[in-house]
PDB file of C-alpha atoms in Angstrom:
ATOM      1  CA  MET A   1      10.979  -3.721 -34.282  1.00  0.00           C
ATOM      2  CA  THR A   2       7.993  -1.598 -35.357  1.00  0.00           C
ATOM      3  CA  ASP A   3       6.847  -1.391 -31.500  1.00  0.00           C
ATOM      4  CA  HIS A   4       8.510   0.226 -28.677  1.00  0.00           C
ATOM      5  CA  PHE A   5       9.531  -1.950 -25.658  1.00  0.00           C
ATOM      6  CA  GLY A   6       6.520  -0.554 -23.600  1.00  0.00           C
ATOM      7  CA  ALA A   7       3.949  -1.772 -26.096  1.00  0.00           C
ATOM      8  CA  ARG A   8       5.598  -5.004 -26.637  1.00  0.00           C
ATOM      9  CA  LEU A   9       5.966  -5.697 -22.693  1.00  0.00           C
ATOM     10  CA  HIS A  10       2.786  -4.759 -22.361  1.00  0.00           C
ATOM     11  CA  ALA A  11       1.264  -7.480 -25.009  1.00  0.00           C
ATOM     12  CA  ALA A  12       3.215  -9.702 -23.607  1.00  0.00           C
ATOM     13  CA  MET A  13       1.725  -9.681 -19.886  1.00  0.00           C
ATOM     14  CA  GLU A  14      -1.692  -9.255 -21.357  1.00  0.00           C
ATOM     15  CA  GLU A  15      -0.687 -12.706 -23.544  1.00  0.00           C
ATOM     16  CA  ARG A  16       1.408 -14.694 -21.081  1.00  0.00           C
ATOM     17  CA  GLY A  17       1.290 -13.106 -17.936  1.00  0.00           C
ATOM     18  CA  ARG A  18       2.907 -11.085 -15.644  1.00  0.00           C
ATOM     19  CA  PHE A  19       5.603 -13.496 -13.834  1.00  0.00           C
ATOM     20  CA  CYS A  20       9.067 -13.090 -14.796  1.00  0.00           C
ATOM     21  CA  VAL A  21      11.694 -16.075 -14.416  1.00  0.00           C
ATOM     22  CA  GLY A  22      15.428 -15.352 -13.486  1.00  0.00           C
ATOM     23  CA  ILE A  23      18.100 -17.485 -14.980  1.00  0.00           C
ATOM     24  CA  ASP A  24      20.666 -17.888 -12.486  1.00  0.00           C
ATOM     25  CA  PRO A  25      23.003 -20.831 -12.616  1.00  0.00           C
ATOM     26  CA  HIS A  26      25.044 -20.204  -9.658  1.00  0.00           C
ATOM     27  CA  ALA A  27      27.472 -22.999  -8.516  1.00  0.00           C
ATOM     28  CA  SER A  28      25.240 -24.375  -6.156  1.00  0.00           C
ATOM     29  CA  LEU A  29      22.229 -24.768  -8.233  1.00  0.00           C
ATOM     30  CA  LEU A  30      24.183 -26.667 -10.678  1.00  0.00           C
ATOM     31  CA  ARG A  31      25.470 -28.923  -7.912  1.00  0.00           C
ATOM     32  CA  ASP A  32      21.631 -29.262  -6.943  1.00  0.00           C
ATOM     33  CA  TRP A  33      20.842 -30.545 -10.187  1.00  0.00           C
ATOM     34  CA  GLY A  34      23.959 -32.986 -10.001  1.00  0.00           C
ATOM     35  CA  LEU A  35      25.537 -31.114 -13.250  1.00  0.00           C
ATOM     36  CA  ASP A  36      29.542 -30.061 -12.617  1.00  0.00           C
ATOM     37  CA  ASP A  37      30.442 -26.695 -12.238  1.00  0.00           C
ATOM     38  CA  ASP A  38      31.603 -26.195 -15.798  1.00  0.00           C
ATOM     39  CA  VAL A  39      30.666 -25.064 -18.912  1.00  0.00           C
ATOM     40  CA  ALA A  40      29.182 -28.239 -20.286  1.00  0.00           C
ATOM     41  CA  GLY A  41      26.942 -27.940 -16.897  1.00  0.00           C
ATOM     42  CA  LEU A  42      26.313 -24.696 -17.122  1.00  0.00           C
ATOM     43  CA  GLU A  43      25.081 -25.038 -21.106  1.00  0.00           C
ATOM     44  CA  ARG A  44      22.843 -28.123 -19.909  1.00  0.00           C
ATOM     45  CA  PHE A  45      21.362 -26.227 -17.287  1.00  0.00           C
ATOM     46  CA  ALA A  46      20.209 -23.381 -19.509  1.00  0.00           C
ATOM     47  CA  ARG A  47      19.205 -25.326 -22.265  1.00  0.00           C
ATOM     48  CA  THR A  48      16.708 -27.082 -19.934  1.00  0.00           C
ATOM     49  CA  VAL A  49      15.513 -23.977 -18.085  1.00  0.00           C
ATOM     50  CA  VAL A  50      14.780 -21.997 -21.609  1.00  0.00           C
ATOM     51  CA  ASP A  51      13.315 -25.128 -23.135  1.00  0.00           C
ATOM     52  CA  ALA A  52      11.147 -25.378 -20.563  1.00  0.00           C
ATOM     53  CA  VAL A  53      10.311 -22.056 -19.394  1.00  0.00           C
ATOM     54  CA  ALA A  54      10.499 -19.819 -21.970  1.00  0.00           C
ATOM     55  CA  PRO A  55       7.493 -20.634 -23.606  1.00  0.00           C
ATOM     56  CA  GLU A  56       5.748 -20.318 -20.625  1.00  0.00           C
ATOM     57  CA  VAL A  57       6.095 -16.659 -19.583  1.00  0.00           C
ATOM     58  CA  SER A  58       6.333 -13.209 -20.530  1.00  0.00           C
ATOM     59  CA  VAL A  59      10.160 -12.623 -19.999  1.00  0.00           C
ATOM     60  CA  VAL A  60      12.849 -14.378 -18.615  1.00  0.00           C
ATOM     61  CA  LYS A  61      15.915 -12.352 -17.364  1.00  0.00           C
ATOM     62  CA  PRO A  62      18.975 -13.991 -17.761  1.00  0.00           C
ATOM     63  CA  GLN A  63      21.749 -12.805 -14.965  1.00  0.00           C
ATOM     64  CA  SER A  64      24.886 -12.102 -16.909  1.00  0.00           C
ATOM     65  CA  ALA A  65      27.413 -12.735 -14.320  1.00  0.00           C
ATOM     66  CA  PHE A  66      26.494 -16.201 -13.653  1.00  0.00           C
ATOM     67  CA  PHE A  67      27.697 -16.851 -17.563  1.00  0.00           C
ATOM     68  CA  GLU A  68      30.803 -14.448 -17.656  1.00  0.00           C
ATOM     69  CA  ARG A  69      32.247 -16.010 -14.962  1.00  0.00           C
ATOM     70  CA  PHE A  70      33.044 -18.988 -17.452  1.00  0.00           C
ATOM     71  CA  GLY A  71      34.669 -16.782 -20.117  1.00  0.00           C
ATOM     72  CA  SER A  72      33.958 -16.734 -23.572  1.00  0.00           C
ATOM     73  CA  ARG A  73      32.539 -19.824 -23.674  1.00  0.00           C
ATOM     74  CA  GLY A  74      29.914 -18.778 -20.743  1.00  0.00           C
ATOM     75  CA  VAL A  75      29.376 -16.028 -22.936  1.00  0.00           C
ATOM     76  CA  ALA A  76      28.716 -17.845 -25.750  1.00  0.00           C
ATOM     77  CA  VAL A  77      26.045 -19.838 -23.945  1.00  0.00           C
ATOM     78  CA  LEU A  78      24.324 -16.795 -22.688  1.00  0.00           C
ATOM     79  CA  GLU A  79      24.288 -15.731 -26.448  1.00  0.00           C
ATOM     80  CA  ARG A  80      22.177 -19.148 -27.166  1.00  0.00           C
ATOM     81  CA  VAL A  81      19.849 -18.556 -24.032  1.00  0.00           C
ATOM     82  CA  ILE A  82      19.265 -15.095 -25.286  1.00  0.00           C
ATOM     83  CA  ALA A  83      18.224 -16.338 -29.091  1.00  0.00           C
ATOM     84  CA  ASP A  84      16.619 -19.227 -28.020  1.00  0.00           C
ATOM     85  CA  SER A  85      14.647 -17.432 -25.658  1.00  0.00           C
ATOM     86  CA  ARG A  86      13.152 -14.837 -27.894  1.00  0.00           C
ATOM     87  CA  ALA A  87      12.786 -17.325 -30.720  1.00  0.00           C
ATOM     88  CA  ALA A  88      10.528 -19.280 -27.693  1.00  0.00           C
ATOM     89  CA  GLY A  89       8.333 -15.852 -27.732  1.00  0.00           C
ATOM     90  CA  ALA A  90       9.684 -14.673 -24.667  1.00  0.00           C
ATOM     91  CA  LEU A  91      11.210 -10.975 -23.850  1.00  0.00           C
ATOM     92  CA  VAL A  92      14.919 -11.448 -22.485  1.00  0.00           C
ATOM     93  CA  LEU A  93      15.632  -8.540 -19.634  1.00  0.00           C
ATOM     94  CA  LEU A  94      18.739  -8.879 -19.506  1.00  0.00           C
ATOM     95  CA  ASP A  95      20.086  -8.530 -16.260  1.00  0.00           C
ATOM     96  CA  VAL A  96      23.573  -6.662 -16.144  1.00  0.00           C
ATOM     97  CA  LYS A  97      23.725  -3.668 -14.187  1.00  0.00           C
ATOM     98  CA  ARG A  98      25.492  -1.603 -16.213  1.00  0.00           C
ATOM     99  CA  GLY A  99      26.542   2.021 -15.511  1.00  0.00           C
ATOM    100  CA  ASP A 100      29.316   4.389 -16.681  1.00  0.00           C
ATOM    101  CA  ILE A 101      29.664   7.735 -18.537  1.00  0.00           C
ATOM    102  CA  GLY A 102      30.421   9.062 -22.203  1.00  0.00           C
ATOM    103  CA  SER A 103      31.470   6.316 -25.319  1.00  0.00           C
ATOM    104  CA  THR A 104      31.918   3.265 -22.540  1.00  0.00           C
ATOM    105  CA  SER A 105      28.021   3.696 -21.682  1.00  0.00           C
ATOM    106  CA  GLN A 106      27.418   3.780 -25.374  1.00  0.00           C
ATOM    107  CA  ALA A 107      29.652   0.610 -26.018  1.00  0.00           C
ATOM    108  CA  TYR A 108      27.313  -0.910 -23.459  1.00  0.00           C
ATOM    109  CA  ALA A 109      24.261   0.172 -25.051  1.00  0.00           C
ATOM    110  CA  ASP A 110      25.711  -1.606 -28.144  1.00  0.00           C
ATOM    111  CA  ALA A 111      26.848  -4.669 -26.883  1.00  0.00           C
ATOM    112  CA  TYR A 112      23.008  -5.534 -25.198  1.00  0.00           C
ATOM    113  CA  LEU A 113      20.793  -3.513 -27.264  1.00  0.00           C
ATOM    114  CA  ASP A 114      21.746  -3.104 -30.920  1.00  0.00           C
ATOM    115  CA  PRO A 115      20.047  -5.631 -32.828  1.00  0.00           C
ATOM    116  CA  ALA A 116      23.616  -6.753 -34.736  1.00  0.00           C
ATOM    117  CA  SER A 117      25.022  -7.305 -31.619  1.00  0.00           C
ATOM    118  CA  PRO A 118      25.141 -11.580 -30.799  1.00  0.00           C
ATOM    119  CA  LEU A 119      23.482 -10.148 -26.930  1.00  0.00           C
ATOM    120  CA  ALA A 120      21.091  -8.157 -27.961  1.00  0.00           C
ATOM    121  CA  SER A 121      18.364  -8.611 -25.568  1.00  0.00           C
ATOM    122  CA  ASP A 122      14.653  -6.559 -25.457  1.00  0.00           C
ATOM    123  CA  ALA A 123      15.719  -4.945 -22.361  1.00  0.00           C
ATOM    124  CA  ILE A 124      18.455  -4.807 -19.500  1.00  0.00           C
ATOM    125  CA  THR A 125      19.164  -3.635 -16.148  1.00  0.00           C
ATOM    126  CA  VAL A 126      21.017  -0.416 -15.285  1.00  0.00           C
ATOM    127  CA  SER A 127      22.082   1.607 -12.837  1.00  0.00           C
ATOM    128  CA  PRO A 128      21.872   5.529 -12.724  1.00  0.00           C
ATOM    129  CA  TYR A 129      24.285   6.119  -9.670  1.00  0.00           C
ATOM    130  CA  LEU A 130      26.839   8.061 -12.052  1.00  0.00           C
ATOM    131  CA  GLY A 131      23.768  10.515 -12.342  1.00  0.00           C
ATOM    132  CA  PHE A 132      20.909   9.955 -14.415  1.00  0.00           C
ATOM    133  CA  GLY A 133      22.544  11.830 -17.582  1.00  0.00           C
ATOM    134  CA  SER A 134      24.988   9.380 -17.944  1.00  0.00           C
ATOM    135  CA  LEU A 135      22.229   6.752 -19.148  1.00  0.00           C
ATOM    136  CA  ASP A 136      21.766   8.906 -22.015  1.00  0.00           C
ATOM    137  CA  PRO A 137      23.531   6.627 -24.482  1.00  0.00           C
ATOM    138  CA  MET A 138      21.741   3.613 -22.996  1.00  0.00           C
ATOM    139  CA  VAL A 139      18.327   5.613 -23.470  1.00  0.00           C
ATOM    140  CA  GLU A 140      18.664   6.959 -27.155  1.00  0.00           C
ATOM    141  CA  THR A 141      20.297   3.477 -28.067  1.00  0.00           C
ATOM    142  CA  ALA A 142      17.366   1.687 -26.254  1.00  0.00           C
ATOM    143  CA  ARG A 143      14.622   3.683 -28.224  1.00  0.00           C
ATOM    144  CA  ARG A 144      16.503   3.632 -31.801  1.00  0.00           C
ATOM    145  CA  HIS A 145      16.025  -0.110 -31.514  1.00  0.00           C
ATOM    146  CA  GLY A 146      12.393  -0.015 -29.777  1.00  0.00           C
ATOM    147  CA  ALA A 147      14.545  -1.980 -26.832  1.00  0.00           C
ATOM    148  CA  GLY A 148      13.993  -0.882 -23.156  1.00  0.00           C
ATOM    149  CA  LEU A 149      15.968  -0.346 -19.642  1.00  0.00           C
ATOM    150  CA  PHE A 150      14.789  -1.160 -16.507  1.00  0.00           C
ATOM    151  CA  VAL A 151      16.610   1.541 -13.776  1.00  0.00           C
ATOM    152  CA  LEU A 152      17.903   0.429 -10.284  1.00  0.00           C
ATOM    153  CA  ALA A 153      15.306   2.460  -8.034  1.00  0.00           C
ATOM    154  CA  LEU A 154      14.408   1.088  -4.805  1.00  0.00           C
ATOM    155  CA  THR A 155      15.998  -2.414  -4.398  1.00  0.00           C
ATOM    156  CA  SER A 156      15.781  -4.499  -1.603  1.00  0.00           C
ATOM    157  CA  ASN A 157      19.432  -5.580  -0.780  1.00  0.00           C
ATOM    158  CA  LYS A 158      20.283  -3.910   2.743  1.00  0.00           C
ATOM    159  CA  GLU A 159      22.969  -2.133   1.368  1.00  0.00           C
ATOM    160  CA  GLY A 160      20.368   0.063  -1.040  1.00  0.00           C
ATOM    161  CA  PRO A 161      18.836   2.960   1.339  1.00  0.00           C
ATOM    162  CA  GLU A 162      22.497   4.188   2.144  1.00  0.00           C
ATOM    163  CA  VAL A 163      22.479   5.913  -1.201  1.00  0.00           C
ATOM    164  CA  GLN A 164      18.326   5.121  -2.557  1.00  0.00           C
ATOM    165  CA  HIS A 165      16.898   6.919   0.776  1.00  0.00           C
ATOM    166  CA  ALA A 166      19.867   9.546   0.931  1.00  0.00           C
ATOM    167  CA  ARG A 167      18.073  13.074   0.787  1.00  0.00           C
ATOM    168  CA  THR A 168      19.036  15.768  -1.674  1.00  0.00           C
ATOM    169  CA  GLY A 169      17.123  19.270  -2.204  1.00  0.00           C
ATOM    170  CA  GLU A 170      14.228  18.098  -3.513  1.00  0.00           C
ATOM    171  CA  GLY A 171      13.402  14.507  -1.715  1.00  0.00           C
ATOM    172  CA  THR A 172      15.589  11.491  -2.125  1.00  0.00           C
ATOM    173  CA  VAL A 173      17.903   9.944  -4.511  1.00  0.00           C
ATOM    174  CA  ALA A 174      15.373   7.192  -5.054  1.00  0.00           C
ATOM    175  CA  GLY A 175      12.323   9.763  -5.719  1.00  0.00           C
ATOM    176  CA  SER A 176      14.964  11.918  -8.002  1.00  0.00           C
ATOM    177  CA  VAL A 177      15.051   8.387 -10.297  1.00  0.00           C
ATOM    178  CA  LEU A 178      11.316   8.045 -10.392  1.00  0.00           C
ATOM    179  CA  ALA A 179      11.263  11.355 -11.433  1.00  0.00           C
ATOM    180  CA  HIS A 180      13.451  11.266 -14.402  1.00  0.00           C
ATOM    181  CA  LEU A 181      11.708   7.872 -15.585  1.00  0.00           C
ATOM    182  CA  ARG A 182       8.284   9.957 -15.387  1.00  0.00           C
ATOM    183  CA  SER A 183       9.376  12.766 -17.297  1.00  0.00           C
ATOM    184  CA  ARG A 184      11.121  10.252 -20.304  1.00  0.00           C
ATOM    185  CA  ASN A 185       7.912   8.005 -20.066  1.00  0.00           C
ATOM    186  CA  ASP A 186       5.521  10.988 -20.371  1.00  0.00           C
ATOM    187  CA  GLY A 187       3.216  10.323 -23.470  1.00  0.00           C
ATOM    188  CA  LEU A 188       4.030   6.810 -24.230  1.00  0.00           C
ATOM    189  CA  THR A 189       1.399   4.285 -24.719  1.00  0.00           C
ATOM    190  CA  PRO A 190      -0.082   2.060 -23.415  1.00  0.00           C
ATOM    191  CA  LEU A 191       3.179   1.882 -21.306  1.00  0.00           C
ATOM    192  CA  GLY A 192       6.682   3.478 -20.845  1.00  0.00           C
ATOM    193  CA  ASP A 193       9.744   1.672 -22.297  1.00  0.00           C
ATOM    194  CA  LEU A 194      12.071   2.981 -19.586  1.00  0.00           C
ATOM    195  CA  GLY A 195      11.386   1.237 -16.360  1.00  0.00           C
ATOM    196  CA  ALA A 196      12.092   0.841 -12.733  1.00  0.00           C
ATOM    197  CA  VAL A 197      13.635  -1.827 -10.324  1.00  0.00           C
ATOM    198  CA  ILE A 198      11.891  -2.157  -6.891  1.00  0.00           C
ATOM    199  CA  GLY A 199      12.082  -4.796  -4.800  1.00  0.00           C
ATOM    200  CA  ALA A 200       9.159  -7.054  -3.743  1.00  0.00           C
ATOM    201  CA  THR A 201      10.290  -6.732  -0.403  1.00  0.00           C
ATOM    202  CA  ILE A 202      10.740  -3.298   0.475  1.00  0.00           C
ATOM    203  CA  GLY A 203       7.893  -2.906   2.866  1.00  0.00           C
ATOM    204  CA  ASP A 204       6.070   0.283   2.255  1.00  0.00           C
ATOM    205  CA  SER A 205       7.383   3.715   0.841  1.00  0.00           C
ATOM    206  CA  ALA A 206       6.701   6.863   0.344  1.00  0.00           C
ATOM    207  CA  GLU A 207       7.669   7.559  -3.196  1.00  0.00           C
ATOM    208  CA  ASP A 208       5.654   8.277  -5.915  1.00  0.00           C
ATOM    209  CA  LEU A 209       5.461   5.068  -7.840  1.00  0.00           C
ATOM    210  CA  ASP A 210       3.491   6.329 -10.709  1.00  0.00           C
ATOM    211  CA  PHE A 211       6.049   6.923 -13.316  1.00  0.00           C
ATOM    212  CA  ASN A 212       4.327   5.453 -16.270  1.00  0.00           C
ATOM    213  CA  GLY A 213       6.681   2.453 -17.006  1.00  0.00           C
ATOM    214  CA  PRO A 214       7.025  -1.018 -15.746  1.00  0.00           C
ATOM    215  CA  VAL A 215       8.489  -2.201 -12.523  1.00  0.00           C
ATOM    216  CA  LEU A 216      10.521  -5.134 -12.323  1.00  0.00           C
ATOM    217  CA  ALA A 217      10.008  -6.682  -8.785  1.00  0.00           C
ATOM    218  CA  PRO A 218      12.435  -9.496  -7.703  1.00  0.00           C
ATOM    219  CA  GLY A 219      12.298 -11.186  -4.478  1.00  0.00           C
ATOM    220  CA  PHE A 220       8.923 -12.638  -5.308  1.00  0.00           C
ATOM    221  CA  GLY A 221       8.682 -16.075  -3.932  1.00  0.00           C
ATOM    222  CA  ALA A 222      11.257 -18.023  -2.315  1.00  0.00           C
ATOM    223  CA  GLN A 223      12.808 -14.280  -1.075  1.00  0.00           C
ATOM    224  CA  GLY A 224       9.690 -13.473   0.324  1.00  0.00           C
ATOM    225  CA  GLY A 225       7.619 -10.986  -1.486  1.00  0.00           C
ATOM    226  CA  THR A 226       3.864 -11.907  -1.866  1.00  0.00           C
ATOM    227  CA  VAL A 227       1.215 -10.846  -4.115  1.00  0.00           C
ATOM    228  CA  ALA A 228      -0.201  -9.310  -0.919  1.00  0.00           C
ATOM    229  CA  ASP A 229       3.702  -7.223  -0.513  1.00  0.00           C
ATOM    230  CA  LEU A 230       2.820  -5.768  -4.261  1.00  0.00           C
ATOM    231  CA  ARG A 231      -0.325  -4.553  -4.096  1.00  0.00           C
ATOM    232  CA  ARG A 232       0.558  -2.936  -0.789  1.00  0.00           C
ATOM    233  CA  ILE A 233       3.892  -1.428  -2.189  1.00  0.00           C
ATOM    234  CA  PHE A 234       2.415  -0.936  -5.688  1.00  0.00           C
ATOM    235  CA  GLY A 235      -1.267  -0.011  -5.358  1.00  0.00           C
ATOM    236  CA  PRO A 236      -3.195   1.246  -8.261  1.00  0.00           C
ATOM    237  CA  VAL A 237       0.041   0.782 -10.197  1.00  0.00           C
ATOM    238  CA  ALA A 238       0.725  -3.332  -9.507  1.00  0.00           C
ATOM    239  CA  ARG A 239      -0.815  -3.897 -12.999  1.00  0.00           C
ATOM    240  CA  ARG A 240       2.142  -2.590 -14.513  1.00  0.00           C
ATOM    241  CA  VAL A 241       4.639  -4.633 -12.171  1.00  0.00           C
ATOM    242  CA  LEU A 242       6.448  -7.885 -13.517  1.00  0.00           C
ATOM    243  CA  PRO A 243       7.051 -10.122 -10.288  1.00  0.00           C
ATOM    244  CA  SER A 244      10.472 -12.102 -10.490  1.00  0.00           C
ATOM    245  CA  SER A 245      11.885 -15.321  -8.991  1.00  0.00           C
ATOM    246  CA  SER A 246      14.462 -17.671 -10.310  1.00  0.00           C
ATOM    247  CA  ARG A 247      15.019 -19.758  -6.867  1.00  0.00           C
ATOM    248  CA  GLU A 248      11.673 -20.803  -6.834  1.00  0.00           C
ATOM    249  CA  VAL A 249      11.226 -22.074 -10.436  1.00  0.00           C
ATOM    250  CA  LEU A 250      14.787 -23.020 -10.814  1.00  0.00           C
ATOM    251  CA  ALA A 251      14.430 -25.790  -7.374  1.00  0.00           C
ATOM    252  CA  SER A 252      12.088 -27.383  -9.758  1.00  0.00           C
ATOM    253  CA  GLY A 253      14.778 -28.780 -11.902  1.00  0.00           C
ATOM    254  CA  PRO A 254      16.353 -30.407 -13.672  1.00  0.00           C
ATOM    255  CA  ASP A 255      12.859 -32.596 -14.382  1.00  0.00           C
ATOM    256  CA  PRO A 256      11.789 -29.935 -17.461  1.00  0.00           C
ATOM    257  CA  VAL A 257       7.945 -30.781 -16.719  1.00  0.00           C
ATOM    258  CA  ALA A 258       8.344 -29.671 -13.000  1.00  0.00           C
ATOM    259  CA  LEU A 259      10.042 -26.317 -13.944  1.00  0.00           C
ATOM    260  CA  ARG A 260       7.439 -25.509 -16.568  1.00  0.00           C
ATOM    261  CA  ASP A 261       4.484 -26.422 -13.699  1.00  0.00           C
ATOM    262  CA  ALA A 262       6.408 -24.060 -11.529  1.00  0.00           C
ATOM    263  CA  ALA A 263       6.467 -21.452 -13.940  1.00  0.00           C
ATOM    264  CA  ARG A 264       2.746 -21.581 -14.776  1.00  0.00           C
ATOM    265  CA  ARG A 265       2.170 -21.609 -10.970  1.00  0.00           C
ATOM    266  CA  GLY A 266       3.880 -18.322 -10.842  1.00  0.00           C
ATOM    267  CA  ASN A 267       1.825 -17.318 -13.480  1.00  0.00           C
ATOM    268  CA  GLU A 268      -1.331 -17.914 -11.940  1.00  0.00           C
ATOM    269  CA  ALA A 269      -0.019 -16.510  -8.364  1.00  0.00           C
ATOM    270  CA  VAL A 270       0.280 -13.006 -10.164  1.00  0.00           C
ATOM    271  CA  ALA A 271      -2.575 -13.147 -12.538  1.00  0.00           C
ATOM    272  CA  ALA A 272      -4.687 -11.219  -9.964  1.00  0.00           C
ATOM    273  CA  LEU A 273      -1.823  -8.308 -10.683  1.00  0.00           C
ATOM    274  CA  GLY A 274      -4.198  -7.393 -13.915  1.00  0.00           C
ATOM    275  CA  ASP A 275      -7.171  -6.562 -11.788  1.00  0.00           C
ATOM    276  CA  ALA A 276      -5.406  -3.687  -9.547  1.00  0.00           C
TER     277      ALA A 276
END
């Protein structure tokens, strides 16, 4: 890849909009679609979603766990989701939330960020809570291959504040994560390739959210997050936000036209963030 991830993401958001569609084939959703909770149902679901939405949006976000639960055959479906989504022009943000140390961290990086791997994606989600430095193998591998990372920072799950709002000598744990991102994105244009995961429903935050990188904002749409929330939370950096929704779009299936239209509506809803 000739461009670093931040540049590619910025271009994709300008061309295809700021909406990210999550691909979360959990058991109840397969049943709602009239599919069996097995590999055949998983594959039918995944192919339908990819064919409908990957040509329409800048980013798709498969949740790896919902594929992994079927073992090797489920992972094979995930490999096809990644390849087919990228072939349709979407960037793939693989939601794996990995975080480890040393050679294990490097192995995760090789699995998800090295183009030689069948699971290679444009970016992945990662956890910094073994210390931000534990992510160094992933940061280095991502930059070597023009890929990106989205680091958990201010998540909207009710347990998150127990760790993320804890105080350190210089502020909060979340603030420390954002400071590391700010340092490592310094000088990258038009956008850094190390992003943060910040929930669309976290409420107001006292943290400095300007770290020259993209923000994945899950919880938009059916989970309660609105454009007004995003403007209030992110203010002048709202144009860097990638609001993500799965339920809002996937509930429209299995009709491919309805899925496509839901993705388009999501893009239209968040288009104003580009004017922030």
